[in-house]
Structures are given as structure tokens and as C-alpha cells.
Tab-separated table of C-alpha atoms and ligand atoms in Angstrom:
chain	number	residue	atom	x	y	z
A	1195	MET	CA	-26.552	-23.427	54.834
A	1196	LEU	CA	-26.619	-21.190	51.607
A	1197	LYS	CA	-28.749	-18.211	52.743
A	1198	ILE	CA	-30.112	-16.302	50.061
A	1199	THR	CA	-31.057	-12.568	50.875
A	1200	ASP	CA	-33.736	-10.311	49.084
A	1201	ALA	CA	-30.872	-7.942	47.714
A	1202	LYS	CA	-29.307	-11.499	46.769
A	1203	LEU	CA	-31.889	-12.267	45.145
A	1204	LYS	CA	-32.759	-8.911	43.406
A	1205	PHE	CA	-28.990	-8.481	42.152
A	1206	ALA	CA	-29.767	-12.151	40.728
A	1207	SER	CA	-32.908	-11.847	39.006
A	1208	ALA	CA	-31.765	-8.132	37.526
A	1209	LEU	CA	-28.582	-9.378	36.202
A	1210	ILE	CA	-31.252	-12.116	34.084
A	1211	VAL	CA	-33.529	-9.584	32.772
A	1212	GLY	CA	-30.329	-7.690	31.876
A	1213	CYS	CA	-28.947	-10.240	29.860
A	1214	LEU	CA	-32.288	-10.843	28.423
A	1215	GLY	CA	-32.453	-7.531	27.677
A	1216	VAL	CA	-29.319	-7.269	26.213
A	1217	SER	CA	-30.381	-10.872	23.264
A	1218	SER	CA	-33.311	-8.784	22.969
A	1219	PHE	CA	-31.829	-6.205	21.135
A	1220	SER	CA	-30.504	-6.204	17.564
A	1221	TYR	CA	-27.392	-6.710	16.728
A	1222	ALA	CA	-25.506	-3.937	16.299
A	1223	GLU	CA	-23.665	-4.754	12.569
A	1224	THR	CA	-21.192	-2.723	10.621
A	1225	LEU	CA	-20.587	-2.473	7.321
A	1226	LYS	CA	-16.563	-2.838	5.328
A	1227	LEU	CA	-16.888	0.105	2.588
A	1228	SER	CA	-13.910	0.180	-0.049
A	1229	HIS	CA	-12.962	2.892	-1.858
A	1230	ASN	CA	-9.743	3.454	-4.034
A	1231	GLY	CA	-10.126	7.562	-3.194
A	1232	ASP	CA	-7.846	9.539	-1.218
A	1233	THR	CA	-9.358	10.811	2.158
A	1234	LYS	CA	-8.859	14.312	1.200
A	1235	SER	CA	-10.541	13.899	-1.811
A	1236	PRO	CA	-14.569	14.947	-2.229
A	1237	VAL	CA	-15.822	11.278	-2.875
A	1238	HIS	CA	-14.136	10.156	0.578
A	1239	LYS	CA	-16.352	12.831	1.861
A	1240	ALA	CA	-19.501	11.995	0.911
A	1241	LEU	CA	-18.764	8.374	1.775
A	1242	LYS	CA	-18.090	9.545	5.412
A	1243	TYR	CA	-21.478	12.013	5.121
A	1244	PHE	CA	-23.419	8.517	4.418
A	1245	ALA	CA	-22.016	6.280	6.770
A	1246	ASP	CA	-22.564	9.369	9.452
A	1247	GLU	CA	-26.318	9.293	7.899
A	1248	VAL	CA	-26.466	5.226	8.299
A	1249	LYS	CA	-25.323	5.009	11.666
A	1250	GLU	CA	-28.171	8.283	13.102
A	1251	LYS	CA	-30.871	7.281	10.547
A	1252	THR	CA	-30.976	3.670	13.055
A	1253	ASP	CA	-29.592	4.760	16.643
A	1254	GLY	CA	-26.363	2.865	15.598
A	1255	ASP	CA	-27.992	-0.699	14.918
A	1256	LEU	CA	-26.176	-0.054	11.256
A	1257	LYS	CA	-22.693	1.447	10.833
A	1258	VAL	CA	-20.754	1.659	7.145
A	1259	ARG	CA	-17.188	1.934	7.866
A	1260	VAL	CA	-15.052	3.412	4.874
A	1261	TYR	CA	-11.559	2.808	4.415
A	1262	PRO	CA	-10.132	4.269	1.823
A	1263	ASN	CA	-6.532	4.358	-0.667
A	1264	GLY	CA	-7.719	1.045	-1.836
A	1265	GLN	CA	-6.501	-1.077	0.910
A	1266	LEU	CA	-8.617	-3.688	0.914
A	1267	GLY	CA	-7.747	-3.578	-3.373
A	1268	THR	CA	-8.766	-2.021	-6.384
A	1269	GLN	CA	-11.600	-1.488	-7.944
A	1270	ARG	CA	-11.975	-4.258	-9.673
A	1271	GLU	CA	-10.717	-6.985	-6.455
A	1272	SER	CA	-13.529	-5.101	-4.812
A	1273	LEU	CA	-16.511	-6.182	-6.687
A	1274	GLU	CA	-14.835	-9.692	-6.617
A	1275	LEU	CA	-15.169	-9.018	-3.297
A	1276	LEU	CA	-18.623	-8.187	-3.630
A	1277	GLN	CA	-19.618	-10.475	-5.419
A	1278	SER	CA	-18.491	-13.503	-3.355
A	1279	GLY	CA	-20.036	-11.795	-0.180
A	1280	ALA	CA	-16.696	-10.821	1.204
A	1281	LEU	CA	-17.430	-7.637	1.067
A	1282	ASP	CA	-20.410	-5.444	1.773
A	1283	MET	CA	-19.642	-2.173	0.038
A	1284	ALA	CA	-18.044	-0.439	-3.054
A	1285	LYS	CA	-17.846	2.535	-3.959
A	1286	SER	CA	-16.237	1.881	-8.181
A	1287	ASN	CA	-17.858	4.199	-10.978
A	1288	ALA	CA	-18.946	3.055	-14.624
A	1289	SER	CA	-16.426	2.989	-16.587
A	1290	GLU	CA	-14.807	-0.414	-14.390
A	1291	LEU	CA	-18.373	-1.325	-13.496
A	1292	GLU	CA	-19.641	-2.166	-17.695
A	1293	SER	CA	-16.978	-5.204	-17.198
A	1294	PHE	CA	-19.540	-6.371	-13.851
A	1295	ASP	CA	-22.672	-4.981	-15.847
A	1296	PRO	CA	-22.707	-3.786	-19.620
A	1297	ALA	CA	-25.926	-1.453	-18.675
A	1298	TYR	CA	-22.875	0.746	-17.338
A	1299	GLY	CA	-21.335	1.148	-20.637
A	1300	ALA	CA	-24.347	3.888	-21.280
A	1301	PHE	CA	-22.762	6.603	-19.911
A	1302	ASN	CA	-19.264	6.073	-20.884
A	1303	ILE	CA	-19.673	6.951	-24.305
A	1304	PRO	CA	-17.841	10.319	-25.881
A	1305	TYR	CA	-19.792	13.312	-25.397
A	1306	ILE	CA	-23.553	11.506	-24.895
A	1307	PHE	CA	-23.855	14.722	-22.116
A	1308	ARG	CA	-24.480	17.873	-24.004
A	1309	ASP	CA	-23.593	19.386	-20.101
A	1310	ARG	CA	-23.660	18.813	-16.484
A	1311	ASP	CA	-27.918	19.399	-16.497
A	1312	HIS	CA	-28.616	16.536	-18.820
A	1313	TYR	CA	-25.809	14.199	-17.510
A	1314	TYR	CA	-27.470	14.899	-13.652
A	1315	ARG	CA	-30.872	14.416	-15.629
A	1316	ALA	CA	-30.004	10.625	-16.557
A	1317	MET	CA	-28.770	9.896	-13.250
A	1318	GLU	CA	-31.553	10.945	-11.566
A	1319	SER	CA	-34.317	9.319	-14.451
A	1320	ASN	CA	-36.074	6.751	-13.132
A	1321	GLU	CA	-35.635	5.050	-17.093
A	1322	VAL	CA	-31.895	5.558	-17.604
A	1323	GLY	CA	-29.200	6.038	-13.856
A	1324	GLN	CA	-31.886	4.889	-11.592
A	1325	LYS	CA	-33.233	1.482	-13.562
A	1326	ILE	CA	-29.387	0.375	-13.791
A	1327	LEU	CA	-28.761	0.668	-10.523
A	1328	ARG	CA	-31.872	-1.488	-9.495
A	1329	ASN	CA	-31.332	-3.770	-12.401
A	1330	SER	CA	-27.496	-5.859	-11.373
A	1331	GLU	CA	-28.685	-7.572	-8.235
A	1332	LYS	CA	-28.149	-10.909	-10.375
A	1333	PHE	CA	-24.726	-9.503	-11.037
A	1334	GLY	CA	-24.507	-9.780	-7.062
A	1335	PHE	CA	-24.786	-6.140	-6.623
A	1336	VAL	CA	-27.870	-3.622	-5.661
A	1337	GLY	CA	-26.354	0.457	-7.238
A	1338	VAL	CA	-27.359	2.946	-4.130
A	1339	ALA	CA	-26.355	6.365	-5.643
A	1340	TYR	CA	-23.835	8.610	-7.945
A	1341	PHE	CA	-21.315	10.561	-6.965
A	1342	ASP	CA	-20.277	13.439	-9.597
A	1343	ALA	CA	-17.209	13.111	-10.996
A	1344	GLY	CA	-16.866	15.826	-13.834
A	1345	ALA	CA	-15.080	15.430	-16.921
A	1346	ARG	CA	-13.088	13.528	-17.464
A	1347	ASN	CA	-10.201	15.262	-20.351
A	1348	PHE	CA	-6.228	13.926	-21.129
A	1349	TYR	CA	-3.524	14.989	-19.127
A	1350	THR	CA	-0.292	13.847	-20.900
A	1351	THR	CA	3.674	14.638	-21.073
A	1352	LYS	CA	3.327	16.006	-24.044
A	1353	PRO	CA	0.635	18.780	-25.270
A	1354	VAL	CA	-2.642	17.215	-26.599
A	1355	ARG	CA	-5.028	19.975	-28.947
A	1356	SER	CA	-6.470	17.002	-31.099
A	1357	PRO	CA	-6.687	13.994	-32.272
A	1358	SER	CA	-3.770	13.763	-34.288
A	1359	ASP	CA	-1.894	14.723	-30.856
A	1360	LEU	CA	-2.234	11.814	-29.713
A	1361	GLN	CA	-1.265	9.199	-32.792
A	1362	GLY	CA	1.633	7.100	-31.056
A	1363	MET	CA	1.050	7.858	-27.387
A	1364	LYS	CA	0.436	4.993	-24.812
A	1365	ILE	CA	-2.382	6.547	-22.453
A	1366	ARG	CA	-3.172	4.842	-19.417
A	1367	VAL	CA	-7.349	3.802	-19.635
A	1368	GLN	CA	-9.737	1.981	-16.620
A	1369	PRO	CA	-10.457	-1.539	-17.143
A	1370	SER	CA	-13.170	-0.940	-19.401
A	1371	PRO	CA	-14.544	-1.423	-23.461
A	1372	SER	CA	-15.959	1.596	-23.665
A	1373	ALA	CA	-12.916	3.123	-23.178
A	1374	ILE	CA	-10.130	0.911	-24.727
A	1375	LYS	CA	-12.559	1.433	-27.980
A	1376	MET	CA	-12.466	5.516	-27.726
A	1377	MET	CA	-8.874	5.452	-27.069
A	1378	GLU	CA	-7.830	3.620	-30.262
A	1379	LEU	CA	-10.842	5.587	-32.046
A	1380	MET	CA	-8.668	8.588	-31.359
A	1381	GLY	CA	-5.684	6.940	-32.405
A	1382	ALA	CA	-3.557	5.920	-28.354
A	1383	ALA	CA	-2.548	3.459	-27.619
A	1384	PRO	CA	-5.102	2.002	-24.598
A	1385	THR	CA	-2.931	0.773	-21.855
A	1386	PRO	CA	-5.735	-0.405	-18.707
A	1387	LEU	CA	-4.306	0.112	-15.868
A	1388	PRO	CA	-5.262	0.185	-11.579
A	1389	PHE	CA	-5.392	3.761	-10.588
A	1390	GLY	CA	-3.247	3.237	-7.720
A	1391	GLU	CA	-0.511	2.432	-10.068
A	1392	LEU	CA	-0.881	5.287	-12.681
A	1393	TYR	CA	1.145	7.472	-10.990
A	1394	THR	CA	4.710	5.571	-11.071
A	1395	ALA	CA	3.276	4.710	-14.161
A	1396	LEU	CA	3.306	8.534	-15.678
A	1397	GLN	CA	6.535	8.907	-13.752
A	1398	GLN	CA	8.453	5.818	-15.634
A	1399	GLY	CA	7.027	6.598	-18.915
A	1400	VAL	CA	5.138	3.045	-19.078
A	1401	VAL	CA	2.605	5.657	-19.742
A	1402	ASP	CA	2.360	8.576	-21.641
A	1403	GLY	CA	-0.565	10.098	-20.303
A	1404	ALA	CA	-3.976	9.259	-18.903
A	1405	GLU	CA	-7.200	10.798	-18.670
A	1406	ASN	CA	-9.586	11.929	-15.490
A	1407	ASN	CA	-10.486	14.835	-14.370
A	1408	ILE	CA	-9.143	17.714	-12.446
A	1409	GLY	CA	-9.098	16.059	-9.468
A	1410	ALA	CA	-6.237	13.216	-10.958
A	1411	VAL	CA	-3.900	15.847	-11.569
A	1412	THR	CA	-4.294	18.024	-7.422
A	1413	THR	CA	-5.695	15.094	-5.552
A	1414	TYR	CA	-3.253	11.802	-6.661
A	1415	ARG	CA	-0.088	14.475	-7.567
A	1416	HIS	CA	-0.465	13.155	-11.554
A	1417	GLY	CA	0.663	16.958	-12.238
A	1418	GLU	CA	3.793	16.854	-11.072
A	1419	VAL	CA	4.331	14.170	-13.809
A	1420	ALA	CA	2.376	14.993	-16.603
A	1421	LYS	CA	2.057	18.734	-16.743
A	1422	TYR	CA	-0.495	19.013	-19.547
A	1423	PHE	CA	-3.886	19.399	-19.466
A	1424	SER	CA	-6.695	19.437	-22.456
A	1425	GLN	CA	-10.079	20.474	-21.572
A	1426	ASP	CA	-11.322	18.048	-24.127
A	1427	GLY	CA	-14.002	16.550	-21.998
A	1428	HIS	CA	-14.904	13.680	-23.844
A	1429	THR	CA	-16.773	12.130	-20.778
A	1430	MET	CA	-18.623	12.293	-17.759
A	1431	ILE	CA	-18.418	9.236	-15.496
A	1432	PRO	CA	-19.888	8.720	-12.286
A	1433	ASP	CA	-18.861	7.168	-9.403
A	1434	VAL	CA	-21.490	4.728	-7.631
A	1435	LEU	CA	-21.540	3.317	-4.548
A	1436	VAL	CA	-22.819	-0.150	-4.892
A	1437	ILE	CA	-23.880	-3.330	-1.895
A	1438	GLY	CA	-23.551	-6.388	-2.122
A	1439	THR	CA	-26.560	-8.983	-3.174
A	1440	ASN	CA	-26.080	-10.855	0.019
A	1441	THR	CA	-25.530	-8.577	2.233
A	1442	TRP	CA	-27.954	-6.375	1.181
A	1443	ASN	CA	-30.772	-9.809	1.328
A	1444	LYS	CA	-29.841	-10.103	4.864
A	1445	LEU	CA	-30.472	-6.334	6.192
A	1446	SER	CA	-34.212	-5.219	7.270
A	1447	ASP	CA	-37.228	-3.699	4.983
A	1448	ASP	CA	-36.269	-0.780	7.185
A	1449	ASN	CA	-32.599	0.049	6.928
A	1450	GLN	CA	-32.885	-1.371	2.983
A	1451	LYS	CA	-34.581	1.855	3.000
A	1452	VAL	CA	-32.161	3.949	5.228
A	1453	ILE	CA	-29.051	3.352	2.865
A	1454	MET	CA	-31.176	4.400	-0.622
A	1455	GLU	CA	-32.267	7.394	1.638
A	1456	ALA	CA	-28.728	7.944	3.341
A	1457	GLY	CA	-27.281	7.829	-0.468
A	1458	LYS	CA	-29.615	10.249	-2.258
A	1459	ASP	CA	-28.579	12.979	0.585
A	1460	ALA	CA	-24.888	11.549	0.046
A	1461	THR	CA	-25.402	12.473	-3.686
A	1462	ALA	CA	-26.572	15.602	-3.142
A	1463	PHE	CA	-24.091	17.309	-0.854
A	1464	MET	CA	-21.810	15.885	-3.396
A	1465	LYS	CA	-22.732	17.364	-5.657
A	1466	LYS	CA	-22.109	21.096	-4.317
A	1467	LEU	CA	-18.807	19.832	-2.744
A	1468	TRP	CA	-18.272	18.531	-6.201
A	1469	ALA	CA	-18.850	22.170	-7.870
A	1470	GLU	CA	-16.256	24.032	-5.883
A	1471	TYR	CA	-13.542	21.815	-5.762
A	1472	THR	CA	-13.079	21.624	-9.383
A	1473	VAL	CA	-12.856	25.668	-9.538
A	1474	GLU	CA	-10.128	25.070	-6.790
A	1475	GLU	CA	-8.453	22.382	-7.921
A	1476	LEU	CA	-7.851	23.677	-11.660
A	1477	LYS	CA	-6.409	26.722	-9.850
A	1478	LYS	CA	-4.316	24.552	-7.859
A	1479	ALA	CA	-3.377	22.698	-10.718
A	1480	ASP	CA	-1.893	26.116	-12.338
A	1481	LYS	CA	0.224	26.345	-9.347
A	1482	MET	CA	1.525	23.366	-10.429
A	1483	GLY	CA	3.275	24.344	-13.344
A	1484	VAL	CA	0.426	22.529	-14.992
A	1485	GLU	CA	-0.518	23.312	-18.071
A	1486	ILE	CA	-3.901	24.220	-19.446
A	1487	LEU	CA	-4.962	23.840	-22.960
A	1488	ASP	CA	-7.877	24.586	-25.375
A	1489	VAL	CA	-7.951	21.798	-28.188
A	1490	ASP	CA	-10.346	21.314	-30.738
A	1491	LYS	CA	-13.303	19.823	-29.486
A	1492	ASP	CA	-15.276	18.970	-32.652
A	1493	ALA	CA	-11.866	16.802	-33.549
A	1494	PHE	CA	-11.841	14.773	-30.529
A	1495	ILE	CA	-16.139	14.498	-31.289
A	1496	LYS	CA	-15.853	13.351	-34.818
A	1497	ALA	CA	-12.587	10.980	-33.727
A	1498	VAL	CA	-15.698	9.059	-31.664
A	1499	GLU	CA	-18.820	8.738	-33.871
A	1500	PRO	CA	-19.088	6.112	-34.450
A	1501	MET	CA	-19.741	4.810	-30.558
A	1502	PHE	CA	-22.288	6.615	-30.249
A	1503	ASN	CA	-24.216	4.929	-33.182
A	1504	GLU	CA	-23.045	1.428	-32.410
A	1505	ALA	CA	-24.128	1.930	-29.417
A	1506	LYS	CA	-27.189	2.461	-30.485
A	1507	GLU	CA	-28.083	-0.850	-31.897
A	1508	ASN	CA	-26.042	-2.612	-28.885
A	1509	PRO	CA	-28.816	-4.447	-27.557
A	1510	ALA	CA	-27.144	-3.940	-24.345
A	1511	ILE	CA	-27.450	0.044	-23.214
A	1512	SER	CA	-29.374	0.989	-26.496
A	1513	GLU	CA	-32.846	1.349	-24.529
A	1514	TYR	CA	-30.278	3.546	-22.150
A	1515	VAL	CA	-28.618	5.648	-24.803
A	1516	LYS	CA	-31.383	6.806	-26.136
A	1517	GLY	CA	-33.137	7.322	-23.000
A	1518	ILE	CA	-29.956	10.553	-22.319
A	1519	LYS	CA	-30.841	11.684	-25.812
A	1520	ALA	CA	-34.596	11.704	-25.050
A	1521	LEU	CA	-33.547	14.356	-21.527
A	1522	ASP	CA	-31.260	16.341	-23.659
A	1523	SER	CA	-33.051	19.981	-24.066
A	1524	LYS	CA	-31.426	21.978	-26.819
B	3010	GCU	C1	-12.128	8.548	-10.960
B	3010	GCU	C2	-12.946	7.627	-10.619
B	3010	GCU	C3	-12.449	6.784	-9.795
B	3010	GCU	C4	-11.573	6.072	-10.859
B	3010	GCU	C5	-10.443	6.582	-11.285
B	3010	GCU	C6	-9.929	5.758	-12.207
B	3010	GCU	O1	-11.210	9.317	-10.649
B	3010	GCU	O2	-13.728	8.348	-9.285
B	3010	GCU	O3	-13.035	6.372	-9.059
B	3010	GCU	O4	-10.734	4.786	-9.760
B	3010	GCU	O5	-11.613	7.636	-11.737
B	3010	GCU	O6	-9.476	6.122	-14.068
B	3010	GCU	O7	-9.888	5.026	-12.580
């Protein structure tokens, strides 16, 4: 006959309680976050900072796993995966996002920002940057945070000091209607390509140059093949962290709050990091033998003036364009 001893009973009940205990905990979830940056880039560090804070604030209930270097696809592919619910989060930028939500186009108007302070005021404003983040749910994603990505400048295989030097040059742009328009007005032939294909395209002469912040020249080594960096500062286009609407709607209210708070903190972390990075990378570019050129900035500004006038009349962005202008302090 089977004899159930006290000890056996205790063990069995402990097991049942243990199992019940475990099943009453909520299941720890890991969100996949894709981006196309290098692990040495400031934005990768800011995303890790974000992931650490989410884990800490939820006691490990919610985790974020960061996949760098476009392992999960280009920026465009990541956004498409997000829309279909196959990916949870992605870091893109306002240029790329313009094709998914036209409101992001407001950031892509050349020379719309007077300086870095103005750019930050626009990102932080509830009527501009924050409203744009909040309003994209219908397009399959929700904006979480902006990251400073500095000013964009030309870097080329021939010196460029004014728009007339760009005539006939093939310049790589992001797949964004504003970037294409800007390049046409400046006289170059815009060539849309994913960022990950650019080094080879420069090396093989498929394009004669590109435009980006100084990090593209150093961290991504484009300065090995493009030896001129023209400081025209045509745009200041923020990187943007987004979460898929599908994933967002599955999160508890508390976890949604943590995501947004961690996003704000990561933006602040990045602000400091970016300022230090820019100074260091300009020195590195010089060491790589990249010539830093001063340019006829007024000529660049004049070439793209029609874009600002058109943007003020464009119903998808006019509200934001006017809002950005109103934040301009002389
Ligand atoms: C910046 C930006 C990236 C973007 C890249 C590009 O580096 O941070 O998100 O992919 O520009 O020009 O494609």
C-alpha cells in the first residue's frame, strides 16, 4: 500500500504552491529593437541605456534586446516589419520616417533650424516634436524619443564649396521625398540608397558623395573614400525611436509609462554624448586625411529657399513648419 508520509506531503504541496506561485507572476517579455548603427556609435549607446532603464524600472518584467548594424534589415525593412507586428521597436530617423508618416517631413526642410537650441526646442515642444511622436499610431507605430543626429553636410570625392560644384554629381540620399527635392534644387543628381550600401557605392564610384553628420566619415569609415567634408549644415534630422502599434497596445499602462520615461532619459543621455562625439570625430576625420571645407553657405540657403515656402503651404506639415518657426529665437 502506498504510504504518504508527512515529508512527502509537504514536498508535494510545496511543489504545487511553487508552480502556482510561478504561474501567478507575469511572463517576462523581451522586445526586439532593430537599428542600422555601429556598436561604437553614440546612438547604439543611447539605445543600450534605454534598454537598461526599461529592465531596471520593470524589475526585469520587460526587457529590450538591441540588434545593431541592420542585422534585422535596413531602416525601411525594419519599419515594414514593425507595421506587420513582426518586430517590436526600431530606431530610424525623420528622413526615412517621412515616407511612413508625412508629418516627419517638417524636420527635413533645409535650414529650418537656426541652431542646436532651436532644434531641441522643436523636438521638445508639445505642439511640434512631441505631437508628431504621438500621432503616428494609425501608421502602425508610436514615436518614443528623438536622438540628436547633428547637422548633415556633404562629403564627397571632389571638393564642394557651393551648389555650382554639385552640378552633375551623383549624391546618395536617404529614400525621402524631401532629401530628393533638396538635392535637385542644389543641382546634384540624387541617388537613394540604404545606408549599409553606401561605403561600397562610394568606393566603386556608383555615387560621388553623400551627406550626413561627421560620424559617417569616421565611425562608418566613409572618409577612407570621400576626402572632402563641406560644412554647409543643410539639415538637422533627428534619429527617432519608435514602437509598433501592435506591441504598444499589448503593454500594460505601467510598462507604457516606463517606455516613455526611459525614452526621455535616453534623449538627455544622448544630448551630452553627441556634443562630445562631434568634437572628437572632427579631429579623427582630420587624422584620416579628410579636408574640412568652409563653404558659401548663403548660396546653399538660397538654392533651397523654395522648399520652405512650399512646406508652409503643404497641409501635411504646414502646422509643424509654422510651429518650428515660432520657436526660433533671434
Ligand atoms: C544618420 C542616421 C541614420 C541614417 C543615416 C542615413 O546616420 O542616424 O539613422 O540611416 O543617417 O543617412 O541613412
